[in-house]
PDB file of C-alpha atoms in Angstrom:
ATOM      1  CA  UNK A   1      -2.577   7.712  33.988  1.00  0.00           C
ATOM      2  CA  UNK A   2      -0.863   9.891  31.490  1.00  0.00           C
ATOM      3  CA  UNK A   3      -2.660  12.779  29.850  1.00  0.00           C
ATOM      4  CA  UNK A   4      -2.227  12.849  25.884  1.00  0.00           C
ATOM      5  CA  UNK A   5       0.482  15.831  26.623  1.00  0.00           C
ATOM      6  CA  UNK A   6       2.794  14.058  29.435  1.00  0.00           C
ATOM      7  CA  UNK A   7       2.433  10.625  26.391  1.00  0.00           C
ATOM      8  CA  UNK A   8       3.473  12.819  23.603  1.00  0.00           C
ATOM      9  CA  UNK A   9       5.866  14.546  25.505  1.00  0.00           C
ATOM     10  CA  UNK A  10       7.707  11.108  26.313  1.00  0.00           C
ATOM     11  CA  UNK A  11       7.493   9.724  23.108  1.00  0.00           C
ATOM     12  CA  UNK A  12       9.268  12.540  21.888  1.00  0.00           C
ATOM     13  CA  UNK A  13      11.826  12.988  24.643  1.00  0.00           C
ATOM     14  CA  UNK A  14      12.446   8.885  23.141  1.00  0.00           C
ATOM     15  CA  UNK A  15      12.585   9.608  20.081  1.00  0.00           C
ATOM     16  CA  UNK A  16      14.990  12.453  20.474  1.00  0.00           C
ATOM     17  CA  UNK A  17      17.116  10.160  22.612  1.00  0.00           C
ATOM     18  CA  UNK A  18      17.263   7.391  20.057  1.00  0.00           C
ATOM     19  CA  UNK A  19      18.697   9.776  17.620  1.00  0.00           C
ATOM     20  CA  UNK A  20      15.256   8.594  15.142  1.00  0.00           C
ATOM     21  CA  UNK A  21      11.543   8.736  14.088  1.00  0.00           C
ATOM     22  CA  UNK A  22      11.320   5.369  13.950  1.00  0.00           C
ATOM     23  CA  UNK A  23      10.089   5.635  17.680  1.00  0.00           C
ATOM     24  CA  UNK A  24       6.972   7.671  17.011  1.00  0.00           C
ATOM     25  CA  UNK A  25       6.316   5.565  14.001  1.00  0.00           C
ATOM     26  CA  UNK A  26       6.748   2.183  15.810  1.00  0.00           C
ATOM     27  CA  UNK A  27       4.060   4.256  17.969  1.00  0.00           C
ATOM     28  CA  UNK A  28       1.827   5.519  16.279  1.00  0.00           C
ATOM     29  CA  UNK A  29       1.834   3.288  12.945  1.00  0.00           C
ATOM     30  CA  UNK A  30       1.108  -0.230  11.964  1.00  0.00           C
ATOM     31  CA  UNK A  31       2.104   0.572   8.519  1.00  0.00           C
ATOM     32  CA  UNK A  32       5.791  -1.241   7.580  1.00  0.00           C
ATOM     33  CA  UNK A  33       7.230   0.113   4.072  1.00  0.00           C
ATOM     34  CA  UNK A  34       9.398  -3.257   3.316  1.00  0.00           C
ATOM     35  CA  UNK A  35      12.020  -2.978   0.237  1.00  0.00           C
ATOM     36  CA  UNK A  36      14.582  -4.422  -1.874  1.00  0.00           C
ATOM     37  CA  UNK A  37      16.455  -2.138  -4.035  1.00  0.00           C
ATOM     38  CA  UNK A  38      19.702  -2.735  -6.410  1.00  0.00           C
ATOM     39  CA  UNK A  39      19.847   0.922  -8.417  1.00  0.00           C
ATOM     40  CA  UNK A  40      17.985   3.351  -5.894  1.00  0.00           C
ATOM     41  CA  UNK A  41      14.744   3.373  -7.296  1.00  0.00           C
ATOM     42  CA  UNK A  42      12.738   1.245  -5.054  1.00  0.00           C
ATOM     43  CA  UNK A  43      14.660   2.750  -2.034  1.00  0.00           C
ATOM     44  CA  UNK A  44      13.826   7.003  -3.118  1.00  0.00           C
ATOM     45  CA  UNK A  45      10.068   5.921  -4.103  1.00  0.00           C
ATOM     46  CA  UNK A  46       9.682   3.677  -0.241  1.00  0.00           C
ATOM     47  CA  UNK A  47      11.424   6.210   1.608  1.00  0.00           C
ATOM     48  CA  UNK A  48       8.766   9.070   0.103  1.00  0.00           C
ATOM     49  CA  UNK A  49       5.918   6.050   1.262  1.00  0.00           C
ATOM     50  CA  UNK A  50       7.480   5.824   4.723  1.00  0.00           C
ATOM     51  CA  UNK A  51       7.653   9.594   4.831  1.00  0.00           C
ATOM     52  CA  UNK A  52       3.981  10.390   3.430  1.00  0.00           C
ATOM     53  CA  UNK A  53       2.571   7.986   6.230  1.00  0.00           C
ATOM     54  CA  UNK A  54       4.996   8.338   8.866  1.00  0.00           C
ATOM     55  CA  UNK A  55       5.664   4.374   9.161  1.00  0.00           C
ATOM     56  CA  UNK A  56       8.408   2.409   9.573  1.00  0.00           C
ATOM     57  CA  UNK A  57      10.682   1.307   6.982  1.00  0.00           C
ATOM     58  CA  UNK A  58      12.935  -1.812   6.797  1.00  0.00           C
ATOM     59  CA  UNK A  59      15.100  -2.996   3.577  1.00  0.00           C
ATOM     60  CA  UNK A  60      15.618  -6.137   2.810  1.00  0.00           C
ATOM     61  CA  UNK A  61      19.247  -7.189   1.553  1.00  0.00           C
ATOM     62  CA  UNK A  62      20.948 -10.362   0.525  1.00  0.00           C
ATOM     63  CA  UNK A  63      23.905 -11.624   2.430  1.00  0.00           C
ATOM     64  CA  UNK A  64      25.768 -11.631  -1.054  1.00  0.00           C
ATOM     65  CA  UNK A  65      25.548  -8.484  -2.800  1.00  0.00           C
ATOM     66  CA  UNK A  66      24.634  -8.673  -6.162  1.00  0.00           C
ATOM     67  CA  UNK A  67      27.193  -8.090  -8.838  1.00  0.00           C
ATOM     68  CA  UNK A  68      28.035  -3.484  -9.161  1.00  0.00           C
ATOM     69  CA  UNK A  69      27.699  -4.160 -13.092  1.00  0.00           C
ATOM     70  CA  UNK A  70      23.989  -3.687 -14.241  1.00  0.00           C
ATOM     71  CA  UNK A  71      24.636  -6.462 -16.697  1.00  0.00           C
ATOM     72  CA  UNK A  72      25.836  -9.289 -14.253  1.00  0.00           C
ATOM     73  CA  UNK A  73      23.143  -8.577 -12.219  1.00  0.00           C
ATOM     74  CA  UNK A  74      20.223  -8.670 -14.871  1.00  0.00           C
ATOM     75  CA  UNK A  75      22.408 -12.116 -16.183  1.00  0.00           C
ATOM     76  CA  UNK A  76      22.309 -13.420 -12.592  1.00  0.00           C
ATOM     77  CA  UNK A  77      18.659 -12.658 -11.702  1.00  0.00           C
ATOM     78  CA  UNK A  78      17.697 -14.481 -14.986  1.00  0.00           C
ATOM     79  CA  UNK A  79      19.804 -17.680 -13.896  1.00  0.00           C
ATOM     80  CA  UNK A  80      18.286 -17.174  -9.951  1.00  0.00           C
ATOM     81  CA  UNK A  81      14.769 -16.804 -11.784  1.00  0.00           C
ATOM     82  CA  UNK A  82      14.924 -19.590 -14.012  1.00  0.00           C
ATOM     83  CA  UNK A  83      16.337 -22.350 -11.765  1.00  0.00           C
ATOM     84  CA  UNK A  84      14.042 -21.468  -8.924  1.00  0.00           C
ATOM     85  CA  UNK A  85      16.580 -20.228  -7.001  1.00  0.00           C
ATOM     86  CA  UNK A  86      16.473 -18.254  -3.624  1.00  0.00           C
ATOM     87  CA  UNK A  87      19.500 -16.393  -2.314  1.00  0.00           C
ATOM     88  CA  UNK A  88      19.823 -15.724   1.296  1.00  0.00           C
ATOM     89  CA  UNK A  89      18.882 -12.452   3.208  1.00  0.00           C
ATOM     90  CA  UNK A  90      19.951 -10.880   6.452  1.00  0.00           C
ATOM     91  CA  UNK A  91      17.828 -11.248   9.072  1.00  0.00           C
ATOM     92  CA  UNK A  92      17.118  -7.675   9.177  1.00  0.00           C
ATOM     93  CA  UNK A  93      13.553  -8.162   8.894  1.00  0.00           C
ATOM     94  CA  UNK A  94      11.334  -6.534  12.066  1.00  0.00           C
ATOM     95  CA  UNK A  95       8.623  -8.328  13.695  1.00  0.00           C
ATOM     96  CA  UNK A  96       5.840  -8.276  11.463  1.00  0.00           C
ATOM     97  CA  UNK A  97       3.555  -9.276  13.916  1.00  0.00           C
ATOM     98  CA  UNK A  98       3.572  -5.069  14.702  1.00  0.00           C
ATOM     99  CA  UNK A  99       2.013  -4.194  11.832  1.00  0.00           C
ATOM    100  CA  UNK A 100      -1.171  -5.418  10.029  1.00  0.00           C
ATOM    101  CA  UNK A 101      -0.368  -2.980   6.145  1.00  0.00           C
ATOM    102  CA  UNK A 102       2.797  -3.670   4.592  1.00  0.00           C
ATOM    103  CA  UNK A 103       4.148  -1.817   1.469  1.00  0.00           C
ATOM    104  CA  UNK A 104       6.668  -4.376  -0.110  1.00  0.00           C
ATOM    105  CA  UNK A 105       8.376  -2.788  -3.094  1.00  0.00           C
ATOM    106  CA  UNK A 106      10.831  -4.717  -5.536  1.00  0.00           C
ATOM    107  CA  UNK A 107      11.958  -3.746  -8.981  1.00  0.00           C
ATOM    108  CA  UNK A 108      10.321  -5.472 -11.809  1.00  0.00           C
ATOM    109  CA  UNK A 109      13.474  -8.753 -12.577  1.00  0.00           C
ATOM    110  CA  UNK A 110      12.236 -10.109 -15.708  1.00  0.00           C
ATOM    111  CA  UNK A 111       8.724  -9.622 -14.948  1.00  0.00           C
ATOM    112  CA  UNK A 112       8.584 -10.940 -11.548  1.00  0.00           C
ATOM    113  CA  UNK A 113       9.187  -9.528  -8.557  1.00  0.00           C
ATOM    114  CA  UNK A 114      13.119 -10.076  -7.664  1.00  0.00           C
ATOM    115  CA  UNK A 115      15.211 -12.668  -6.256  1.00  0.00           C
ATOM    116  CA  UNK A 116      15.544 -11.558  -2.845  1.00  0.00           C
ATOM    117  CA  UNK A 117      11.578 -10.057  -2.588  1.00  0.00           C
ATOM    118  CA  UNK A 118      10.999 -14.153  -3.839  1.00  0.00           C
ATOM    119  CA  UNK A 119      13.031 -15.284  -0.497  1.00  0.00           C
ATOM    120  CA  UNK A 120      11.842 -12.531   1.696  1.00  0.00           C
ATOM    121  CA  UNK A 121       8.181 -14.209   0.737  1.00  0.00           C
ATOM    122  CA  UNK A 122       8.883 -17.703   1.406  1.00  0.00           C
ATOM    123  CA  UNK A 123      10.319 -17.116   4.452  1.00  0.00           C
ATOM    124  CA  UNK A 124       7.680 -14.894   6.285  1.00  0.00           C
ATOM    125  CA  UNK A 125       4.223 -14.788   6.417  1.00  0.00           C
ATOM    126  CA  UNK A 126       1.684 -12.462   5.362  1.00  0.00           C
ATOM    127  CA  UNK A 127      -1.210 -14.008   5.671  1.00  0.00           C
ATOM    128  CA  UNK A 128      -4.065 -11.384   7.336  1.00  0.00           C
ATOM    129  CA  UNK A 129      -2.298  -8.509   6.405  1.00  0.00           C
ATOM    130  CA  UNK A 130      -2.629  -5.804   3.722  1.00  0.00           C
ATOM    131  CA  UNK A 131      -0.160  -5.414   1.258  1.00  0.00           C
ATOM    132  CA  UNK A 132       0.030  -2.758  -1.284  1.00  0.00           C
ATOM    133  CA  UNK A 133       3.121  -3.774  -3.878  1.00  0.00           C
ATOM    134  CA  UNK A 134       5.042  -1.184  -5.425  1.00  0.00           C
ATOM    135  CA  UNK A 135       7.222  -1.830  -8.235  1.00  0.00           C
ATOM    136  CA  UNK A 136      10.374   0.440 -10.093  1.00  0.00           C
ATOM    137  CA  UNK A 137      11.069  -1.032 -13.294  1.00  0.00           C
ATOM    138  CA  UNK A 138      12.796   0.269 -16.694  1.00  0.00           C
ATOM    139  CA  UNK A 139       9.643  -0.145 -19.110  1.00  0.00           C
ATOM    140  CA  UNK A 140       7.632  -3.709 -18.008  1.00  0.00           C
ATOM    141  CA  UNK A 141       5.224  -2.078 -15.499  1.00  0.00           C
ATOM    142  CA  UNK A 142       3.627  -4.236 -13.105  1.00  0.00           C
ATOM    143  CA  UNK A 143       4.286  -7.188 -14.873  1.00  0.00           C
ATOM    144  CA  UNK A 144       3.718 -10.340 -13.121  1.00  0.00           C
ATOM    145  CA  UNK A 145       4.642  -8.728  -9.931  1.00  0.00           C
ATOM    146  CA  UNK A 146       1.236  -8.069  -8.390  1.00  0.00           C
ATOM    147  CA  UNK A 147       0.822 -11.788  -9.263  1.00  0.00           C
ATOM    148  CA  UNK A 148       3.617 -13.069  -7.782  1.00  0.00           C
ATOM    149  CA  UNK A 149       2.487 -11.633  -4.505  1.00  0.00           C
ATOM    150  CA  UNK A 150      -0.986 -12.620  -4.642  1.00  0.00           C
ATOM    151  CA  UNK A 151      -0.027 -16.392  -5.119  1.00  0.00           C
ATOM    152  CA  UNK A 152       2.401 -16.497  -2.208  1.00  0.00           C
ATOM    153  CA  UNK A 153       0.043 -15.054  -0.125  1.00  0.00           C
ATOM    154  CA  UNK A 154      -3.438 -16.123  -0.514  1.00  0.00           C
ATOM    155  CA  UNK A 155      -4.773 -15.252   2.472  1.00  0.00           C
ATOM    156  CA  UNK A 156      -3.431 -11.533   2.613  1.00  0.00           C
ATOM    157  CA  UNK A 157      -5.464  -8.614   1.402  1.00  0.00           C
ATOM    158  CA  UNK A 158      -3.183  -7.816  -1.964  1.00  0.00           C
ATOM    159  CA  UNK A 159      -4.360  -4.536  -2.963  1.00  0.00           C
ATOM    160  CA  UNK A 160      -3.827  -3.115  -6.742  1.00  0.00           C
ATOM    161  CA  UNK A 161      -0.234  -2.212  -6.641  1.00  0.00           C
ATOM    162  CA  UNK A 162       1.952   0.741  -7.850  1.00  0.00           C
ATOM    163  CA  UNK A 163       4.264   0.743 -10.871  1.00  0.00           C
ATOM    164  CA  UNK A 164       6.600   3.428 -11.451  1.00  0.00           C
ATOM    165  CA  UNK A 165       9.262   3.845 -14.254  1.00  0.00           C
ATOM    166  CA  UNK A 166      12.850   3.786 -12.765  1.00  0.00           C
ATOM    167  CA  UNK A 167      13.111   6.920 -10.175  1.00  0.00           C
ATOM    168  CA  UNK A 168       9.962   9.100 -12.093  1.00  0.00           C
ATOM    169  CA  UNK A 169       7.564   8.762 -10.003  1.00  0.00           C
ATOM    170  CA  UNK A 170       5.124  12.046  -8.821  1.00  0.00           C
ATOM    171  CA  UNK A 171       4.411  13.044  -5.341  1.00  0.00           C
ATOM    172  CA  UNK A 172       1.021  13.415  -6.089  1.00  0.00           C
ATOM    173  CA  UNK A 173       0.797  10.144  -7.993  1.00  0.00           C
ATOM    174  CA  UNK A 174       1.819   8.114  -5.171  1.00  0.00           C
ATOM    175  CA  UNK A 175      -0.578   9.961  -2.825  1.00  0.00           C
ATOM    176  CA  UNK A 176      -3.411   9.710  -4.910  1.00  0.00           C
ATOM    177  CA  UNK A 177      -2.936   5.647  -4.820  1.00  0.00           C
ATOM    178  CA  UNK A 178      -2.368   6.115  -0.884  1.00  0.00           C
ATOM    179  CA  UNK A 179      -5.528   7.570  -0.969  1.00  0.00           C
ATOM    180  CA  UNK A 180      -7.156   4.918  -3.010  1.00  0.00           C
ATOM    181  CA  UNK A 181      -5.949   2.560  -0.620  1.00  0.00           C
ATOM    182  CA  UNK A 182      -7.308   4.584   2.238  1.00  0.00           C
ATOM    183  CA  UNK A 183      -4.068   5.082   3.293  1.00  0.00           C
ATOM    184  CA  UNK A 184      -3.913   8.844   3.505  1.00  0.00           C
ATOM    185  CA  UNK A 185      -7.323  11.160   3.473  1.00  0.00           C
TER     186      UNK A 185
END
């Protein structure tokens, strides 16, 4: 039997070896920080979640990149949104079955969480888990986000979410709602 030292020692000897964290935090967490992000906001405020609670992170990215002007893409996720539409993702998803809290963050698409967040939830589920959303938008909040969430996954704990405006959000903000979420002490 390994004493705590000789299993910390090893994990770290791994970790080192993989060239990551992501070994001590596949570990030691079941926390996943899950994300879609066009502009960079949803990626800087999940990688400071991932960071505070030393979990894993994993992005979630369409096989066809949306459009690099802001305005095709805001015209396209309106057309995706109001057909229904779901365009595919990688399958760079990890095995959920690891962890039993999930962060998913999106940006706030026309109220709603986005297009690929909307395929990423009919393909998986999330039923038993907890999951805290987190949302960057550009002045609609939350939105029907939280909502959106809730519906697709009735049988999940969906905790009050986070809403931050484009990349401003506060260190001590988002730790006080870890905290609320008895996430962090």
């Amino acid at each position: 039997m390994l004493t705590r030292k000789a299993f910390l020692k090893a994990v770290l000897a791994a970790a080192a070896v993989a060239g990551t964290q992501s070994v001590w935090a596949q570990t030691v967490s079941k926390t996943l920080v899950l994300y879609y992000s066009k502009t960079g906001n949803t990626q800087g405020l999940a990688e400071l979640l991932a960071k505070e609670l030393h979990a894993d992170i994993a992005r979630i990215l369409p096989v066809e990149p949306y459009p690099e002007n802001y305005r095709e893409t805001v015209n396209l996720a309106r057309e995706q949104l109001n057909s229904g539409a779901r365009p595919a993702i990688q399958k760079t998803i990890p095995d959920l079955s690891a962890y039993n809290t999930i962060l998913l963050g999106t940006p706030n698409w026309w109220s709603h969480v986005s297009m690929p967040v909307f395929t990423f939830m009919d393909e998986y589920d999330l039923s038993g888990k907890v999951i805290l959303p987190f949302v960057t938008h550009g002045g609609g909040g939350m939105s029907h986000c939280e909502e959106d969430i809730r519906a697709k996954f009735p049988k999940a704990d969906v905790r009050r979410g986070l809403a931050v405006y484009g990349s401003s959000y506060d260190t001590d903000e988002v730790r006080a709602w870890l905290k609320e979420n008895k996430l962090l002490e």
